[in-house]
PDB file of C-alpha atoms in Angstrom:
ATOM      1  CA  MET T  12     -18.379 -11.179  -1.989  1.00  0.00           C
ATOM      2  CA  ASP T  13     -16.411 -12.130  -4.863  1.00  0.00           C
ATOM      3  CA  SER T  14     -14.875 -15.760  -4.524  1.00  0.00           C
ATOM      4  CA  ARG T  15     -11.487 -14.517  -5.874  1.00  0.00           C
ATOM      5  CA  TYR T  16     -11.413 -11.760  -3.338  1.00  0.00           C
ATOM      6  CA  LEU T  17     -12.249 -14.076  -0.587  1.00  0.00           C
ATOM      7  CA  ALA T  18      -9.531 -16.450  -1.692  1.00  0.00           C
ATOM      8  CA  ALA T  19      -7.068 -13.542  -1.670  1.00  0.00           C
ATOM      9  CA  GLN T  20      -8.066 -12.467   1.770  1.00  0.00           C
ATOM     10  CA  GLU T  21      -7.688 -15.976   3.131  1.00  0.00           C
ATOM     11  CA  PHE T  22      -4.416 -16.414   1.465  1.00  0.00           C
ATOM     12  CA  ALA T  23      -3.125 -13.194   2.910  1.00  0.00           C
ATOM     13  CA  LYS T  24      -4.299 -14.087   6.362  1.00  0.00           C
ATOM     14  CA  GLU T  25      -2.620 -17.410   6.286  1.00  0.00           C
ATOM     15  CA  ARG T  26       0.556 -16.070   4.873  1.00  0.00           C
ATOM     16  CA  HIS T  27       0.865 -13.120   7.259  1.00  0.00           C
ATOM     17  CA  GLY T  28       0.221 -15.449  10.124  1.00  0.00           C
ATOM     18  CA  GLU T  29       0.832 -13.933  13.437  1.00  0.00           C
ATOM     19  CA  GLN T  30       2.363 -10.514  11.904  1.00  0.00           C
ATOM     20  CA  LYS T  31       0.993  -7.474  13.695  1.00  0.00           C
ATOM     21  CA  TYR T  32       0.022  -3.889  12.588  1.00  0.00           C
ATOM     22  CA  GLY T  33       0.812  -2.125  15.814  1.00  0.00           C
ATOM     23  CA  ASP T  34      -1.216  -4.078  18.396  1.00  0.00           C
ATOM     24  CA  PHE T  35      -3.562  -5.593  16.062  1.00  0.00           C
ATOM     25  CA  PRO T  36      -3.419  -8.629  13.558  1.00  0.00           C
ATOM     26  CA  TYR T  37      -2.028  -7.555  10.317  1.00  0.00           C
ATOM     27  CA  THR T  38      -5.417  -8.413   8.624  1.00  0.00           C
ATOM     28  CA  ILE T  39      -6.749  -5.171  10.128  1.00  0.00           C
ATOM     29  CA  HIS T  40      -4.425  -3.302   7.749  1.00  0.00           C
ATOM     30  CA  LEU T  41      -5.198  -5.380   4.948  1.00  0.00           C
ATOM     31  CA  ASN T  42      -8.820  -5.127   5.234  1.00  0.00           C
ATOM     32  CA  THR T  43      -8.568  -1.395   5.574  1.00  0.00           C
ATOM     33  CA  VAL T  44      -6.553  -0.938   2.390  1.00  0.00           C
ATOM     34  CA  ALA T  45      -9.113  -3.246   0.633  1.00  0.00           C
ATOM     35  CA  LYS T  46     -12.102  -1.116   1.814  1.00  0.00           C
ATOM     36  CA  LEU T  47     -10.352   1.973   0.372  1.00  0.00           C
ATOM     37  CA  ALA T  48      -9.663   0.293  -2.882  1.00  0.00           C
ATOM     38  CA  GLN T  49     -13.255  -1.001  -3.093  1.00  0.00           C
ATOM     39  CA  PRO T  50     -14.480   1.709  -5.512  1.00  0.00           C
ATOM     40  CA  PHE T  51     -11.865   0.760  -7.964  1.00  0.00           C
ATOM     41  CA  GLY T  52     -13.192  -2.775  -8.334  1.00  0.00           C
ATOM     42  CA  VAL T  53     -12.543  -6.376  -7.248  1.00  0.00           C
ATOM     43  CA  ASP T  54      -9.027  -6.561  -8.551  1.00  0.00           C
ATOM     44  CA  ALA T  55      -7.949  -3.478  -6.724  1.00  0.00           C
ATOM     45  CA  MET T  56      -9.340  -5.157  -3.672  1.00  0.00           C
ATOM     46  CA  ILE T  57      -7.449  -8.337  -4.347  1.00  0.00           C
ATOM     47  CA  VAL T  58      -4.189  -6.556  -4.827  1.00  0.00           C
ATOM     48  CA  ALA T  59      -4.946  -4.566  -1.586  1.00  0.00           C
ATOM     49  CA  GLN T  60      -5.228  -7.890   0.217  1.00  0.00           C
ATOM     50  CA  LEU T  61      -1.956  -9.321  -1.240  1.00  0.00           C
ATOM     51  CA  HIS T  62       0.081  -5.970  -1.385  1.00  0.00           C
ATOM     52  CA  ASP T  63       2.556  -7.056   1.278  1.00  0.00           C
ATOM     53  CA  VAL T  64       2.584 -10.704   0.759  1.00  0.00           C
ATOM     54  CA  ILE T  65       5.718 -10.901  -1.255  1.00  0.00           C
ATOM     55  CA  GLU T  66       7.538  -8.220   0.952  1.00  0.00           C
ATOM     56  CA  ASP T  67       6.685  -9.746   4.336  1.00  0.00           C
ATOM     57  CA  THR T  68       6.277 -13.524   3.640  1.00  0.00           C
ATOM     58  CA  ASP T  69       7.914 -16.387   1.848  1.00  0.00           C
ATOM     59  CA  THR T  70       5.399 -15.833  -1.084  1.00  0.00           C
ATOM     60  CA  ASN T  71       6.859 -15.423  -4.469  1.00  0.00           C
ATOM     61  CA  PHE T  72       5.792 -13.819  -7.704  1.00  0.00           C
ATOM     62  CA  ASN T  73       5.239 -17.047  -9.541  1.00  0.00           C
ATOM     63  CA  GLU T  74       3.068 -18.367  -6.824  1.00  0.00           C
ATOM     64  CA  LEU T  75       0.840 -15.445  -7.073  1.00  0.00           C
ATOM     65  CA  VAL T  76       0.635 -15.881 -10.948  1.00  0.00           C
ATOM     66  CA  ASP T  77      -0.498 -19.326 -10.416  1.00  0.00           C
ATOM     67  CA  LEU T  78      -3.154 -18.558  -7.807  1.00  0.00           C
ATOM     68  CA  PHE T  79      -4.227 -15.038  -8.878  1.00  0.00           C
ATOM     69  CA  GLY T  80      -3.086 -14.459 -12.470  1.00  0.00           C
ATOM     70  CA  PHE T  81      -0.412 -12.451 -14.036  1.00  0.00           C
ATOM     71  CA  THR T  82      -2.126  -8.966 -13.726  1.00  0.00           C
ATOM     72  CA  ILE T  83      -2.661  -9.323  -9.987  1.00  0.00           C
ATOM     73  CA  ALA T  84       0.819 -10.645  -9.378  1.00  0.00           C
ATOM     74  CA  ASP T  85       2.468  -7.891 -11.555  1.00  0.00           C
ATOM     75  CA  ALA T  86       0.559  -5.209  -9.637  1.00  0.00           C
ATOM     76  CA  VAL T  87       1.600  -6.760  -6.200  1.00  0.00           C
ATOM     77  CA  ASN T  88       5.031  -7.064  -7.455  1.00  0.00           C
ATOM     78  CA  SER T  89       5.172  -3.330  -8.399  1.00  0.00           C
ATOM     79  CA  VAL T  90       4.174  -2.315  -5.011  1.00  0.00           C
ATOM     80  CA  THR T  91       6.844  -4.585  -3.143  1.00  0.00           C
ATOM     81  CA  ASP T  92       9.738  -2.803  -1.523  1.00  0.00           C
ATOM     82  CA  VAL T  93      13.203  -4.276  -2.294  1.00  0.00           C
ATOM     83  CA  LYS T  94      14.838  -5.948   0.719  1.00  0.00           C
ATOM     84  CA  LEU T  95      17.210  -3.256   1.672  1.00  0.00           C
ATOM     85  CA  GLU T  96      17.934  -2.241   5.282  1.00  0.00           C
ATOM     86  CA  ASP T  97      18.099   1.363   4.587  1.00  0.00           C
ATOM     87  CA  ARG T  98      14.594   2.802   4.341  1.00  0.00           C
ATOM     88  CA  ALA T  99      15.659   5.844   2.222  1.00  0.00           C
ATOM     89  CA  LYS T 100      17.246   3.702  -0.439  1.00  0.00           C
ATOM     90  CA  ARG T 101      14.263   1.381  -0.322  1.00  0.00           C
ATOM     91  CA  LYS T 102      11.862   4.279  -1.025  1.00  0.00           C
ATOM     92  CA  LEU T 103      13.985   5.749  -3.655  1.00  0.00           C
ATOM     93  CA  GLU T 104      14.040   2.526  -5.562  1.00  0.00           C
ATOM     94  CA  ILE T 105      10.288   1.940  -5.354  1.00  0.00           C
ATOM     95  CA  ASN T 106       9.619   5.418  -6.038  1.00  0.00           C
ATOM     96  CA  GLN T 107      11.504   5.339  -9.199  1.00  0.00           C
ATOM     97  CA  ARG T 108       9.816   2.209 -10.185  1.00  0.00           C
ATOM     98  CA  LEU T 109       6.377   3.481  -9.528  1.00  0.00           C
ATOM     99  CA  ALA T 110       6.969   6.776 -11.245  1.00  0.00           C
ATOM    100  CA  ALA T 111       7.829   4.700 -14.459  1.00  0.00           C
ATOM    101  CA  LEU T 112       4.567   2.827 -14.420  1.00  0.00           C
ATOM    102  CA  ASN T 113       2.255   3.337 -17.534  1.00  0.00           C
ATOM    103  CA  ILE T 114      -1.352   3.865 -16.239  1.00  0.00           C
ATOM    104  CA  GLU T 115      -2.743   2.377 -19.365  1.00  0.00           C
ATOM    105  CA  GLU T 116      -1.739  -0.857 -18.246  1.00  0.00           C
ATOM    106  CA  ASP T 117      -4.041  -2.753 -15.936  1.00  0.00           C
ATOM    107  CA  ALA T 118      -1.318  -3.989 -13.394  1.00  0.00           C
ATOM    108  CA  ALA T 119       0.077  -0.528 -13.247  1.00  0.00           C
ATOM    109  CA  ARG T 120      -3.200   1.289 -12.643  1.00  0.00           C
ATOM    110  CA  LEU T 121      -4.012  -1.261  -9.816  1.00  0.00           C
ATOM    111  CA  ALA T 122      -0.611  -0.880  -8.228  1.00  0.00           C
ATOM    112  CA  LEU T 123      -0.917   2.957  -8.169  1.00  0.00           C
ATOM    113  CA  ILE T 124      -4.363   2.684  -6.710  1.00  0.00           C
ATOM    114  CA  VAL T 125      -3.239   0.340  -4.086  1.00  0.00           C
ATOM    115  CA  LYS T 126      -0.191   2.158  -3.200  1.00  0.00           C
ATOM    116  CA  VAL T 127      -2.135   5.321  -2.331  1.00  0.00           C
ATOM    117  CA  CYS T 128      -4.817   3.361  -0.488  1.00  0.00           C
ATOM    118  CA  ASP T 129      -1.904   1.739   1.536  1.00  0.00           C
ATOM    119  CA  ARG T 130      -0.301   5.085   2.256  1.00  0.00           C
ATOM    120  CA  LEU T 131      -3.495   6.688   3.289  1.00  0.00           C
ATOM    121  CA  SER T 132      -4.156   3.770   5.755  1.00  0.00           C
ATOM    122  CA  ASN T 133      -0.844   4.084   7.229  1.00  0.00           C
ATOM    123  CA  VAL T 134      -1.087   7.893   7.600  1.00  0.00           C
ATOM    124  CA  ARG T 135      -4.507   7.684   9.163  1.00  0.00           C
ATOM    125  CA  SER T 136      -3.288   5.086  11.571  1.00  0.00           C
ATOM    126  CA  SER T 137      -0.019   6.855  12.498  1.00  0.00           C
ATOM    127  CA  SER T 138      -1.735  10.317  12.904  1.00  0.00           C
ATOM    128  CA  LYS T 139      -3.596   8.842  15.801  1.00  0.00           C
ATOM    129  CA  SER T 140      -1.056   6.482  17.315  1.00  0.00           C
ATOM    130  CA  SER T 141       2.594   6.917  16.208  1.00  0.00           C
ATOM    131  CA  PRO T 142       4.070  10.351  15.916  1.00  0.00           C
ATOM    132  CA  ARG T 143       7.307   8.930  14.854  1.00  0.00           C
ATOM    133  CA  HIS T 144       5.788   7.184  11.809  1.00  0.00           C
ATOM    134  CA  TYR T 145       3.452  10.088  11.174  1.00  0.00           C
ATOM    135  CA  LYS T 146       6.464  12.493  10.800  1.00  0.00           C
ATOM    136  CA  MET T 147       8.306   9.828   8.556  1.00  0.00           C
ATOM    137  CA  TYR T 148       5.299  10.010   6.268  1.00  0.00           C
ATOM    138  CA  GLN T 149       5.098  13.699   6.239  1.00  0.00           C
ATOM    139  CA  HIS T 150       8.709  13.857   5.241  1.00  0.00           C
ATOM    140  CA  GLU T 151       8.360  11.243   2.543  1.00  0.00           C
ATOM    141  CA  HIS T 152       5.141  12.777   1.167  1.00  0.00           C
ATOM    142  CA  SER T 153       6.558  14.955  -1.650  1.00  0.00           C
ATOM    143  CA  ALA T 154       8.697  12.209  -3.162  1.00  0.00           C
ATOM    144  CA  PHE T 155       5.806   9.654  -2.627  1.00  0.00           C
ATOM    145  CA  LYS T 156       3.256  11.890  -4.545  1.00  0.00           C
ATOM    146  CA  ASP T 157       5.734  12.673  -7.321  1.00  0.00           C
ATOM    147  CA  ALA T 158       6.164   8.914  -8.028  1.00  0.00           C
ATOM    148  CA  VAL T 159       2.507   7.722  -7.354  1.00  0.00           C
ATOM    149  CA  TYR T 160       0.037  10.567  -8.305  1.00  0.00           C
ATOM    150  CA  ARG T 161      -1.503  10.432 -11.732  1.00  0.00           C
ATOM    151  CA  PRO T 162      -4.236  13.086 -12.391  1.00  0.00           C
ATOM    152  CA  GLY T 163      -7.751  11.663 -12.495  1.00  0.00           C
ATOM    153  CA  LEU T 164      -6.703   8.335 -10.700  1.00  0.00           C
ATOM    154  CA  CYS T 165      -8.243   8.235  -7.207  1.00  0.00           C
ATOM    155  CA  ASP T 166      -8.213  11.851  -6.698  1.00  0.00           C
ATOM    156  CA  ASP T 167     -10.421  11.693  -3.594  1.00  0.00           C
ATOM    157  CA  LEU T 168      -7.817   9.620  -1.955  1.00  0.00           C
ATOM    158  CA  TRP T 169      -5.194  12.039  -2.717  1.00  0.00           C
ATOM    159  CA  ARG T 170      -7.268  14.943  -1.307  1.00  0.00           C
ATOM    160  CA  GLU T 171      -7.596  13.103   2.050  1.00  0.00           C
ATOM    161  CA  LEU T 172      -3.911  12.039   2.141  1.00  0.00           C
ATOM    162  CA  ASP T 173      -2.789  15.763   1.348  1.00  0.00           C
ATOM    163  CA  ALA T 174      -5.030  17.093   3.945  1.00  0.00           C
ATOM    164  CA  LEU T 175      -3.857  14.728   6.558  1.00  0.00           C
ATOM    165  CA  ILE T 176      -0.126  15.241   5.688  1.00  0.00           C
ATOM    166  CA  ILE T 177      -0.146  18.959   4.896  1.00  0.00           C
ATOM    167  CA  ASP T 178      -2.770  20.386   7.238  1.00  0.00           C
ATOM    168  CA  GLN T 179      -0.988  19.017  10.304  1.00  0.00           C
ATOM    169  CA  PRO T 180       2.080  20.830  11.446  1.00  0.00           C
ATOM    170  CA  GLU T 181       4.924  18.447  11.983  1.00  0.00           C
ATOM    171  CA  THR T 182       5.056  19.006  15.531  1.00  0.00           C
ATOM    172  CA  ALA T 183       1.219  18.708  16.159  1.00  0.00           C
ATOM    173  CA  LEU T 184       1.605  15.091  17.510  1.00  0.00           C
ATOM    174  CA  CYS T 185       4.686  15.607  19.491  1.00  0.00           C
ATOM    175  CA  GLU T 186       3.139  18.074  22.147  1.00  0.00           C
TER     176      GLU T 186
END
């Protein structure tokens, strides 16, 4: 495995510490997102490992630049939610930011890939174990897709995500 990827994986594991993803260590989620990002290259996998590190830890942008370079840090920063208590306001802000990204820029392309990998990981997980979160993702899907989807970029992931969201009635998990 690429040494930069292993360094990012170890860094994320250390920074997230005891944080949980449901009942599991948070690294389970990070590794799942990285596996989804694997077809898009090592840089996508690195961003996948680091995608929540600014949002959920004391890590800052400049630290990521120093350790992983500007492109990786910029991609991570692009997928980082602002620190607002209201989820709807947070998602509106990040969706506006993601919609403005230019896919021709490496960091933007990586951010858009990892964002859909992250969402697919969350929807897969919540469809099996958290009806409340699954319904939330169903409700947010249209605005999320409007902001993140770019034709020809990770279309297979989008097909699976759309199928998980659209092919399941909103009440299916609540029975």
